[in-house]
């Protein structure tokens, strides 16, 4: 199989069903072909697309020592596995549907680690979904309120309708708006919910509907799920929303917290070989679409650490972080 064609296929740039079908047939014709395709994708991803031409003639085993929508078409199960980890704008999502007791049809979108997506709801609301996020929403809003359910992180630009308020249900906290722009971070494995308001006004409520607080533009709410306590503070909204624009902003953030975000954003695993570097703090901006080795090179020269990359086909690659040699 022509590797130029495989490369374009992995970026969803092949035009026409015949070419797409040809690649799919080749991948699915044997386990060896599937493994070769996975190995090539890992090579392109870690080495960087800018240098692709220098690798197109190499065998997967000769890799460097750096040792949208799930397009409802089946071929995207291959192409989209890693695209979003390095190229903002492509999306790989998994759709599921069902009906509730009232007969409404609900859709569920699951965004895997290393990917992101954006969509429009039936009312025109624009939603950006970050990695490791699940969104459940009705195919069409009916009744006197618009309700959705979120686990993970999303940015909302809600279509204004004061007579039909919009509710984002998360674990332990409900965000109510009429029409505004805000970011919600509510991962199931974290003990807090983070809400940052960019424009408009939002009300924060308990699951039972009790008003807890109200946010104004430029404010952040941190809700402690264990203590049922909420803290409101002025915020640099860019810090919380830059991910949807394709860059990552850090403000005096611990390396162990940055590593956790990288695991989610790039679908990798990070291991600290030296525990002492976990507390190193970093301030800066990183473009999200850079290859992994370039991202960690930035940290290497600005945070004083060293790293190595372990590529594992069909599984998240492993980044080993350690002290920089003297």
PDB file of C-alpha atoms in Angstrom, residues 24-292:
ATOM      1  CA  UNK A  24      -9.940   0.276   4.569  1.00  0.00           C
ATOM      2  CA  UNK A  25      -9.867  -3.008   2.674  1.00  0.00           C
ATOM      3  CA  UNK A  26      -6.087  -3.101   2.906  1.00  0.00           C
ATOM      4  CA  UNK A  27      -6.038  -2.405   6.661  1.00  0.00           C
ATOM      5  CA  UNK A  28      -8.716  -4.973   7.398  1.00  0.00           C
ATOM      6  CA  UNK A  29      -7.309  -7.651   5.112  1.00  0.00           C
ATOM      7  CA  UNK A  30      -4.734  -8.831   7.652  1.00  0.00           C
ATOM      8  CA  UNK A  31      -3.483  -8.313  11.190  1.00  0.00           C
ATOM      9  CA  UNK A  32      -0.019  -7.490   9.798  1.00  0.00           C
ATOM     10  CA  UNK A  33      -1.458  -4.631   7.738  1.00  0.00           C
ATOM     11  CA  UNK A  34      -3.330  -3.261  10.730  1.00  0.00           C
ATOM     12  CA  UNK A  35      -0.178  -3.366  12.861  1.00  0.00           C
ATOM     13  CA  UNK A  36       1.845  -1.657  10.130  1.00  0.00           C
ATOM     14  CA  UNK A  37      -0.716   1.139   9.895  1.00  0.00           C
ATOM     15  CA  UNK A  38      -0.711   1.623  13.677  1.00  0.00           C
ATOM     16  CA  UNK A  39       3.095   1.715  13.733  1.00  0.00           C
ATOM     17  CA  UNK A  40       3.229   4.283  10.941  1.00  0.00           C
ATOM     18  CA  UNK A  41       0.704   6.507  12.715  1.00  0.00           C
ATOM     19  CA  UNK A  42       2.755   6.443  15.908  1.00  0.00           C
ATOM     20  CA  UNK A  43       5.889   7.287  13.929  1.00  0.00           C
ATOM     21  CA  UNK A  44       4.257  10.262  12.199  1.00  0.00           C
ATOM     22  CA  UNK A  45       2.698  11.514  15.418  1.00  0.00           C
ATOM     23  CA  UNK A  46       5.829  11.465  17.570  1.00  0.00           C
ATOM     24  CA  UNK A  47       8.193  12.640  14.838  1.00  0.00           C
ATOM     25  CA  UNK A  48       5.982  15.512  13.722  1.00  0.00           C
ATOM     26  CA  UNK A  49       4.060  15.936  10.505  1.00  0.00           C
ATOM     27  CA  UNK A  50       6.411  18.637   9.280  1.00  0.00           C
ATOM     28  CA  UNK A  51       9.122  16.014   8.857  1.00  0.00           C
ATOM     29  CA  UNK A  52       6.849  13.360   7.360  1.00  0.00           C
ATOM     30  CA  UNK A  53       8.577  13.270   3.973  1.00  0.00           C
ATOM     31  CA  UNK A  54      11.864  12.220   5.566  1.00  0.00           C
ATOM     32  CA  UNK A  55      10.144   9.197   7.110  1.00  0.00           C
ATOM     33  CA  UNK A  56       7.824   8.097   4.323  1.00  0.00           C
ATOM     34  CA  UNK A  57      10.361   5.631   2.982  1.00  0.00           C
ATOM     35  CA  UNK A  58      11.332   4.114   6.331  1.00  0.00           C
ATOM     36  CA  UNK A  59      10.031   0.871   7.740  1.00  0.00           C
ATOM     37  CA  UNK A  60       8.088   1.095  11.033  1.00  0.00           C
ATOM     38  CA  UNK A  61      10.899  -0.740  12.790  1.00  0.00           C
ATOM     39  CA  UNK A  62      13.378   1.946  11.781  1.00  0.00           C
ATOM     40  CA  UNK A  63      11.653   4.663  13.763  1.00  0.00           C
ATOM     41  CA  UNK A  64      13.772   7.308  15.489  1.00  0.00           C
ATOM     42  CA  UNK A  65      15.053   6.652  18.952  1.00  0.00           C
ATOM     43  CA  UNK A  66      12.250   8.860  20.320  1.00  0.00           C
ATOM     44  CA  UNK A  67      11.972   5.307  20.972  1.00  0.00           C
ATOM     45  CA  UNK A  68     -14.878  14.202  12.442  1.00  0.00           C
ATOM     46  CA  UNK A  69     -16.739  13.115  13.877  1.00  0.00           C
ATOM     47  CA  UNK A  70     -16.010   9.463  14.229  1.00  0.00           C
ATOM     48  CA  UNK A  71     -17.199  10.139  10.918  1.00  0.00           C
ATOM     49  CA  UNK A  72     -20.096   7.859  11.290  1.00  0.00           C
ATOM     50  CA  UNK A  73     -18.287   6.053   8.420  1.00  0.00           C
ATOM     51  CA  UNK A  74     -16.314   3.063   9.728  1.00  0.00           C
ATOM     52  CA  UNK A  75     -13.010   4.166   8.229  1.00  0.00           C
ATOM     53  CA  UNK A  76     -12.680   6.912  10.834  1.00  0.00           C
ATOM     54  CA  UNK A  77     -12.154   4.329  13.548  1.00  0.00           C
ATOM     55  CA  UNK A  78      -8.664   4.090  12.121  1.00  0.00           C
ATOM     56  CA  UNK A  79      -7.969   7.616  10.938  1.00  0.00           C
ATOM     57  CA  UNK A  80      -9.217   9.421  14.039  1.00  0.00           C
ATOM     58  CA  UNK A  81      -7.413   7.403  16.688  1.00  0.00           C
ATOM     59  CA  UNK A  82      -4.633   9.934  16.994  1.00  0.00           C
ATOM     60  CA  UNK A  83      -5.456  12.910  14.784  1.00  0.00           C
ATOM     61  CA  UNK A  84      -6.844  15.176  17.484  1.00  0.00           C
ATOM     62  CA  UNK A  85      -3.815  14.646  19.701  1.00  0.00           C
ATOM     63  CA  UNK A  86      -1.819  16.658  17.205  1.00  0.00           C
ATOM     64  CA  UNK A  87      -4.175  18.445  14.805  1.00  0.00           C
ATOM     65  CA  UNK A  88      -6.822  20.728  16.182  1.00  0.00           C
ATOM     66  CA  UNK A  89      -9.886  20.803  13.984  1.00  0.00           C
ATOM     67  CA  UNK A  90     -10.358  17.097  13.374  1.00  0.00           C
ATOM     68  CA  UNK A  91     -12.836  15.333  15.581  1.00  0.00           C
ATOM     69  CA  UNK A  92     -13.473  11.761  16.538  1.00  0.00           C
ATOM     70  CA  UNK A  93     -16.587  11.172  18.580  1.00  0.00           C
ATOM     71  CA  UNK A  94     -18.769   8.236  19.383  1.00  0.00           C
ATOM     72  CA  UNK A  95     -22.517   8.694  19.093  1.00  0.00           C
ATOM     73  CA  UNK A  96     -25.143   6.755  21.014  1.00  0.00           C
ATOM     74  CA  UNK A  97     -28.850   7.414  21.200  1.00  0.00           C
ATOM     75  CA  UNK A  98     -31.870   6.452  23.261  1.00  0.00           C
ATOM     76  CA  UNK A  99     -35.244   7.584  24.559  1.00  0.00           C
ATOM     77  CA  UNK A 100     -36.199   8.766  28.036  1.00  0.00           C
ATOM     78  CA  UNK A 101     -39.493   7.933  29.825  1.00  0.00           C
ATOM     79  CA  UNK A 102     -41.085  11.045  28.324  1.00  0.00           C
ATOM     80  CA  UNK A 103     -40.323   9.891  24.808  1.00  0.00           C
ATOM     81  CA  UNK A 104     -37.539  12.400  24.066  1.00  0.00           C
ATOM     82  CA  UNK A 105     -34.696  11.135  21.908  1.00  0.00           C
ATOM     83  CA  UNK A 106     -31.306  11.673  23.578  1.00  0.00           C
ATOM     84  CA  UNK A 107     -27.872  11.610  22.008  1.00  0.00           C
ATOM     85  CA  UNK A 108     -24.653  10.887  23.848  1.00  0.00           C
ATOM     86  CA  UNK A 109     -21.217  11.892  22.598  1.00  0.00           C
ATOM     87  CA  UNK A 110     -18.085  10.402  24.120  1.00  0.00           C
ATOM     88  CA  UNK A 111     -14.779  12.163  23.413  1.00  0.00           C
ATOM     89  CA  UNK A 112     -11.787   9.848  24.007  1.00  0.00           C
ATOM     90  CA  UNK A 113      -8.494  10.964  25.552  1.00  0.00           C
ATOM     91  CA  UNK A 114      -6.342  12.860  23.090  1.00  0.00           C
ATOM     92  CA  UNK A 115      -9.265  14.227  21.090  1.00  0.00           C
ATOM     93  CA  UNK A 116     -11.739  17.092  21.095  1.00  0.00           C
ATOM     94  CA  UNK A 117     -14.830  18.097  19.160  1.00  0.00           C
ATOM     95  CA  UNK A 118     -17.385  20.819  18.589  1.00  0.00           C
ATOM     96  CA  UNK A 119     -21.040  20.695  17.657  1.00  0.00           C
ATOM     97  CA  UNK A 120     -24.234  22.737  17.478  1.00  0.00           C
ATOM     98  CA  UNK A 121     -27.295  21.729  19.455  1.00  0.00           C
ATOM     99  CA  UNK A 122     -30.803  21.994  17.991  1.00  0.00           C
ATOM    100  CA  UNK A 123     -31.315  25.487  19.461  1.00  0.00           C
ATOM    101  CA  UNK A 124     -28.135  26.838  17.848  1.00  0.00           C
ATOM    102  CA  UNK A 125     -25.990  26.563  20.991  1.00  0.00           C
ATOM    103  CA  UNK A 126     -22.329  26.068  20.064  1.00  0.00           C
ATOM    104  CA  UNK A 127     -20.432  23.535  22.196  1.00  0.00           C
ATOM    105  CA  UNK A 128     -16.729  22.683  22.300  1.00  0.00           C
ATOM    106  CA  UNK A 129     -15.858  19.385  24.009  1.00  0.00           C
ATOM    107  CA  UNK A 130     -12.448  18.641  25.488  1.00  0.00           C
ATOM    108  CA  UNK A 131     -10.768  15.256  25.901  1.00  0.00           C
ATOM    109  CA  UNK A 132     -12.276  12.586  28.172  1.00  0.00           C
ATOM    110  CA  UNK A 133     -15.688  14.244  27.999  1.00  0.00           C
ATOM    111  CA  UNK A 134     -19.215  12.876  27.741  1.00  0.00           C
ATOM    112  CA  UNK A 135     -22.181  14.994  26.721  1.00  0.00           C
ATOM    113  CA  UNK A 136     -25.792  13.804  26.807  1.00  0.00           C
ATOM    114  CA  UNK A 137     -28.407  16.025  25.174  1.00  0.00           C
ATOM    115  CA  UNK A 138     -31.845  15.749  23.534  1.00  0.00           C
ATOM    116  CA  UNK A 139     -31.984  15.611  19.751  1.00  0.00           C
ATOM    117  CA  UNK A 140     -34.519  18.451  20.011  1.00  0.00           C
ATOM    118  CA  UNK A 141     -35.282  20.674  22.982  1.00  0.00           C
ATOM    119  CA  UNK A 142     -38.909  20.610  24.063  1.00  0.00           C
ATOM    120  CA  UNK A 143     -40.749  22.148  26.982  1.00  0.00           C
ATOM    121  CA  UNK A 144     -39.895  25.201  29.070  1.00  0.00           C
ATOM    122  CA  UNK A 145     -36.207  24.481  29.648  1.00  0.00           C
ATOM    123  CA  UNK A 146     -33.191  23.184  27.780  1.00  0.00           C
ATOM    124  CA  UNK A 147     -31.272  20.542  29.743  1.00  0.00           C
ATOM    125  CA  UNK A 148     -28.063  18.660  28.988  1.00  0.00           C
ATOM    126  CA  UNK A 149     -25.741  16.451  31.078  1.00  0.00           C
ATOM    127  CA  UNK A 150     -21.961  16.856  31.158  1.00  0.00           C
ATOM    128  CA  UNK A 151     -19.065  14.826  32.513  1.00  0.00           C
ATOM    129  CA  UNK A 152     -15.692  16.297  31.588  1.00  0.00           C
ATOM    130  CA  UNK A 153     -14.948  19.751  30.158  1.00  0.00           C
ATOM    131  CA  UNK A 154     -16.877  21.861  27.683  1.00  0.00           C
ATOM    132  CA  UNK A 155     -17.152  25.454  26.557  1.00  0.00           C
ATOM    133  CA  UNK A 156     -20.655  26.719  25.772  1.00  0.00           C
ATOM    134  CA  UNK A 157     -21.834  29.625  23.659  1.00  0.00           C
ATOM    135  CA  UNK A 158     -25.529  29.369  24.498  1.00  0.00           C
ATOM    136  CA  UNK A 159     -28.185  30.645  22.130  1.00  0.00           C
ATOM    137  CA  UNK A 160     -30.061  33.405  23.981  1.00  0.00           C
ATOM    138  CA  UNK A 161     -33.649  32.648  25.016  1.00  0.00           C
ATOM    139  CA  UNK A 162     -34.748  34.107  28.386  1.00  0.00           C
ATOM    140  CA  UNK A 163     -38.068  32.250  28.171  1.00  0.00           C
ATOM    141  CA  UNK A 164     -36.333  28.891  27.760  1.00  0.00           C
ATOM    142  CA  UNK A 165     -33.363  28.709  30.189  1.00  0.00           C
ATOM    143  CA  UNK A 166     -30.428  26.412  29.517  1.00  0.00           C
ATOM    144  CA  UNK A 167     -29.232  23.977  32.216  1.00  0.00           C
ATOM    145  CA  UNK A 168     -25.927  22.113  32.345  1.00  0.00           C
ATOM    146  CA  UNK A 169     -26.235  19.215  34.804  1.00  0.00           C
ATOM    147  CA  UNK A 170     -22.958  17.973  36.303  1.00  0.00           C
ATOM    148  CA  UNK A 171     -22.126  15.753  39.235  1.00  0.00           C
ATOM    149  CA  UNK A 172     -23.186  17.840  42.234  1.00  0.00           C
ATOM    150  CA  UNK A 173     -23.737  21.177  40.484  1.00  0.00           C
ATOM    151  CA  UNK A 174     -26.160  22.680  37.964  1.00  0.00           C
ATOM    152  CA  UNK A 175     -25.294  25.696  35.798  1.00  0.00           C
ATOM    153  CA  UNK A 176     -28.310  27.748  34.669  1.00  0.00           C
ATOM    154  CA  UNK A 177     -28.180  30.431  31.949  1.00  0.00           C
ATOM    155  CA  UNK A 178     -30.444  32.216  29.499  1.00  0.00           C
ATOM    156  CA  UNK A 179     -27.743  32.818  26.913  1.00  0.00           C
ATOM    157  CA  UNK A 180     -24.037  33.332  27.551  1.00  0.00           C
ATOM    158  CA  UNK A 181     -20.487  31.994  27.101  1.00  0.00           C
ATOM    159  CA  UNK A 182     -18.809  29.938  29.808  1.00  0.00           C
ATOM    160  CA  UNK A 183     -16.525  26.984  30.499  1.00  0.00           C
ATOM    161  CA  UNK A 184     -17.417  24.025  32.721  1.00  0.00           C
ATOM    162  CA  UNK A 185     -14.899  21.493  34.032  1.00  0.00           C
ATOM    163  CA  UNK A 186     -16.486  18.541  35.831  1.00  0.00           C
ATOM    164  CA  UNK A 187     -14.473  15.353  35.486  1.00  0.00           C
ATOM    165  CA  UNK A 188     -15.794  12.324  37.310  1.00  0.00           C
ATOM    166  CA  UNK A 189     -12.433  11.564  38.927  1.00  0.00           C
ATOM    167  CA  UNK A 190     -12.019  15.047  40.449  1.00  0.00           C
ATOM    168  CA  UNK A 191     -13.522  16.335  43.695  1.00  0.00           C
ATOM    169  CA  UNK A 192     -14.579  19.718  42.366  1.00  0.00           C
ATOM    170  CA  UNK A 193     -16.469  21.433  39.563  1.00  0.00           C
ATOM    171  CA  UNK A 194     -14.990  24.514  37.893  1.00  0.00           C
ATOM    172  CA  UNK A 195     -17.139  27.123  36.139  1.00  0.00           C
ATOM    173  CA  UNK A 196     -15.637  30.157  34.393  1.00  0.00           C
ATOM    174  CA  UNK A 197     -17.835  32.885  32.925  1.00  0.00           C
ATOM    175  CA  UNK A 198     -16.668  34.801  29.828  1.00  0.00           C
ATOM    176  CA  UNK A 199     -19.825  36.716  28.887  1.00  0.00           C
ATOM    177  CA  UNK A 200     -23.315  37.128  30.308  1.00  0.00           C
ATOM    178  CA  UNK A 201     -24.437  35.739  33.645  1.00  0.00           C
ATOM    179  CA  UNK A 202     -24.854  32.261  35.134  1.00  0.00           C
ATOM    180  CA  UNK A 203     -26.570  30.876  38.208  1.00  0.00           C
ATOM    181  CA  UNK A 204     -25.052  27.983  40.107  1.00  0.00           C
ATOM    182  CA  UNK A 205     -27.510  25.628  41.770  1.00  0.00           C
ATOM    183  CA  UNK A 206     -27.521  22.481  43.839  1.00  0.00           C
ATOM    184  CA  UNK A 207     -28.986  19.352  42.168  1.00  0.00           C
ATOM    185  CA  UNK A 208     -32.192  20.116  44.094  1.00  0.00           C
ATOM    186  CA  UNK A 209     -32.475  23.586  42.569  1.00  0.00           C
ATOM    187  CA  UNK A 210     -31.169  25.701  45.475  1.00  0.00           C
ATOM    188  CA  UNK A 211     -29.356  28.848  44.322  1.00  0.00           C
ATOM    189  CA  UNK A 212     -25.735  28.711  45.494  1.00  0.00           C
ATOM    190  CA  UNK A 213     -24.183  31.666  43.721  1.00  0.00           C
ATOM    191  CA  UNK A 214     -24.207  33.919  40.677  1.00  0.00           C
ATOM    192  CA  UNK A 215     -21.241  34.646  38.421  1.00  0.00           C
ATOM    193  CA  UNK A 216     -20.335  37.817  36.554  1.00  0.00           C
ATOM    194  CA  UNK A 217     -18.003  37.961  33.527  1.00  0.00           C
ATOM    195  CA  UNK A 218     -14.374  37.263  34.423  1.00  0.00           C
ATOM    196  CA  UNK A 219     -15.233  35.225  37.509  1.00  0.00           C
ATOM    197  CA  UNK A 220     -14.496  31.604  38.339  1.00  0.00           C
ATOM    198  CA  UNK A 221     -16.415  29.339  40.688  1.00  0.00           C
ATOM    199  CA  UNK A 222     -14.725  26.360  42.325  1.00  0.00           C
ATOM    200  CA  UNK A 223     -17.263  24.026  43.909  1.00  0.00           C
ATOM    201  CA  UNK A 224     -15.888  21.489  46.386  1.00  0.00           C
ATOM    202  CA  UNK A 225     -18.081  18.403  46.063  1.00  0.00           C
ATOM    203  CA  UNK A 226     -16.933  16.867  49.361  1.00  0.00           C
ATOM    204  CA  UNK A 227     -17.477  20.001  51.437  1.00  0.00           C
ATOM    205  CA  UNK A 228     -20.404  21.374  49.396  1.00  0.00           C
ATOM    206  CA  UNK A 229     -18.559  24.692  49.479  1.00  0.00           C
ATOM    207  CA  UNK A 230     -18.170  27.215  46.693  1.00  0.00           C
ATOM    208  CA  UNK A 231     -15.353  29.754  46.175  1.00  0.00           C
ATOM    209  CA  UNK A 232     -15.761  32.681  43.779  1.00  0.00           C
ATOM    210  CA  UNK A 233     -12.709  34.529  42.478  1.00  0.00           C
ATOM    211  CA  UNK A 234     -11.592  36.831  39.670  1.00  0.00           C
ATOM    212  CA  UNK A 235     -10.053  34.795  36.868  1.00  0.00           C
ATOM    213  CA  UNK A 236      -7.959  35.067  33.734  1.00  0.00           C
ATOM    214  CA  UNK A 237     -10.531  33.476  31.437  1.00  0.00           C
ATOM    215  CA  UNK A 238      -7.850  32.612  28.884  1.00  0.00           C
ATOM    216  CA  UNK A 239      -6.364  30.164  31.381  1.00  0.00           C
ATOM    217  CA  UNK A 240      -9.596  28.161  31.410  1.00  0.00           C
ATOM    218  CA  UNK A 241     -10.721  28.506  27.794  1.00  0.00           C
ATOM    219  CA  UNK A 242      -7.543  28.507  25.658  1.00  0.00           C
ATOM    220  CA  UNK A 243      -7.824  24.772  24.997  1.00  0.00           C
ATOM    221  CA  UNK A 244     -10.665  25.306  22.518  1.00  0.00           C
ATOM    222  CA  UNK A 245      -8.477  27.675  20.474  1.00  0.00           C
ATOM    223  CA  UNK A 246      -5.661  25.147  20.165  1.00  0.00           C
ATOM    224  CA  UNK A 247      -3.181  26.356  22.761  1.00  0.00           C
ATOM    225  CA  UNK A 248      -2.537  25.611  26.410  1.00  0.00           C
ATOM    226  CA  UNK A 249      -1.912  28.301  29.021  1.00  0.00           C
ATOM    227  CA  UNK A 250      -0.198  27.568  32.334  1.00  0.00           C
ATOM    228  CA  UNK A 251       0.146  30.003  35.222  1.00  0.00           C
ATOM    229  CA  UNK A 252       2.606  28.911  37.919  1.00  0.00           C
ATOM    230  CA  UNK A 253       1.231  25.364  37.648  1.00  0.00           C
ATOM    231  CA  UNK A 254       2.823  22.258  39.171  1.00  0.00           C
ATOM    232  CA  UNK A 255       4.390  19.795  36.765  1.00  0.00           C
ATOM    233  CA  UNK A 256       2.323  16.924  38.189  1.00  0.00           C
ATOM    234  CA  UNK A 257      -0.879  18.868  37.378  1.00  0.00           C
ATOM    235  CA  UNK A 258       0.401  19.706  33.895  1.00  0.00           C
ATOM    236  CA  UNK A 259       1.225  16.023  33.352  1.00  0.00           C
ATOM    237  CA  UNK A 260      -2.332  15.028  34.201  1.00  0.00           C
ATOM    238  CA  UNK A 261      -3.662  17.479  31.615  1.00  0.00           C
ATOM    239  CA  UNK A 262      -1.204  16.218  29.018  1.00  0.00           C
ATOM    240  CA  UNK A 263      -2.410  12.658  29.641  1.00  0.00           C
ATOM    241  CA  UNK A 264      -5.928  13.756  28.857  1.00  0.00           C
ATOM    242  CA  UNK A 265      -5.136  16.058  25.941  1.00  0.00           C
ATOM    243  CA  UNK A 266      -2.581  13.874  24.140  1.00  0.00           C
ATOM    244  CA  UNK A 267      -3.717  10.383  25.178  1.00  0.00           C
ATOM    245  CA  UNK A 268      -0.400   9.476  26.782  1.00  0.00           C
ATOM    246  CA  UNK A 269       0.789   8.200  30.147  1.00  0.00           C
ATOM    247  CA  UNK A 270       3.317  10.211  32.156  1.00  0.00           C
ATOM    248  CA  UNK A 271       5.597   8.586  34.723  1.00  0.00           C
ATOM    249  CA  UNK A 272       7.816  10.546  37.102  1.00  0.00           C
ATOM    250  CA  UNK A 273      11.169   8.815  37.481  1.00  0.00           C
ATOM    251  CA  UNK A 274      12.116  11.416  40.115  1.00  0.00           C
ATOM    252  CA  UNK A 275       9.353  12.464  42.526  1.00  0.00           C
ATOM    253  CA  UNK A 276      11.153  15.697  43.347  1.00  0.00           C
ATOM    254  CA  UNK A 277      10.256  17.254  40.004  1.00  0.00           C
ATOM    255  CA  UNK A 278       6.502  16.853  40.558  1.00  0.00           C
ATOM    256  CA  UNK A 279       6.388  20.191  42.399  1.00  0.00           C
ATOM    257  CA  UNK A 280       8.305  22.174  39.784  1.00  0.00           C
ATOM    258  CA  UNK A 281       6.113  25.075  38.638  1.00  0.00           C
ATOM    259  CA  UNK A 282       5.791  26.261  35.073  1.00  0.00           C
ATOM    260  CA  UNK A 283       4.337  29.374  33.443  1.00  0.00           C
ATOM    261  CA  UNK A 284       3.952  29.603  29.709  1.00  0.00           C
ATOM    262  CA  UNK A 285       1.897  28.886  26.594  1.00  0.00           C
ATOM    263  CA  UNK A 286       2.166  25.765  24.440  1.00  0.00           C
ATOM    264  CA  UNK A 287       0.531  25.187  21.062  1.00  0.00           C
ATOM    265  CA  UNK A 288      -1.603  22.069  21.365  1.00  0.00           C
ATOM    266  CA  UNK A 289      -0.961  20.836  17.813  1.00  0.00           C
ATOM    267  CA  UNK A 290       2.787  20.433  18.283  1.00  0.00           C
ATOM    268  CA  UNK A 291       4.156  16.875  18.208  1.00  0.00           C
ATOM    269  CA  UNK A 292       4.747  15.341  21.622  1.00  0.00           C
TER     270      UNK A 292
END
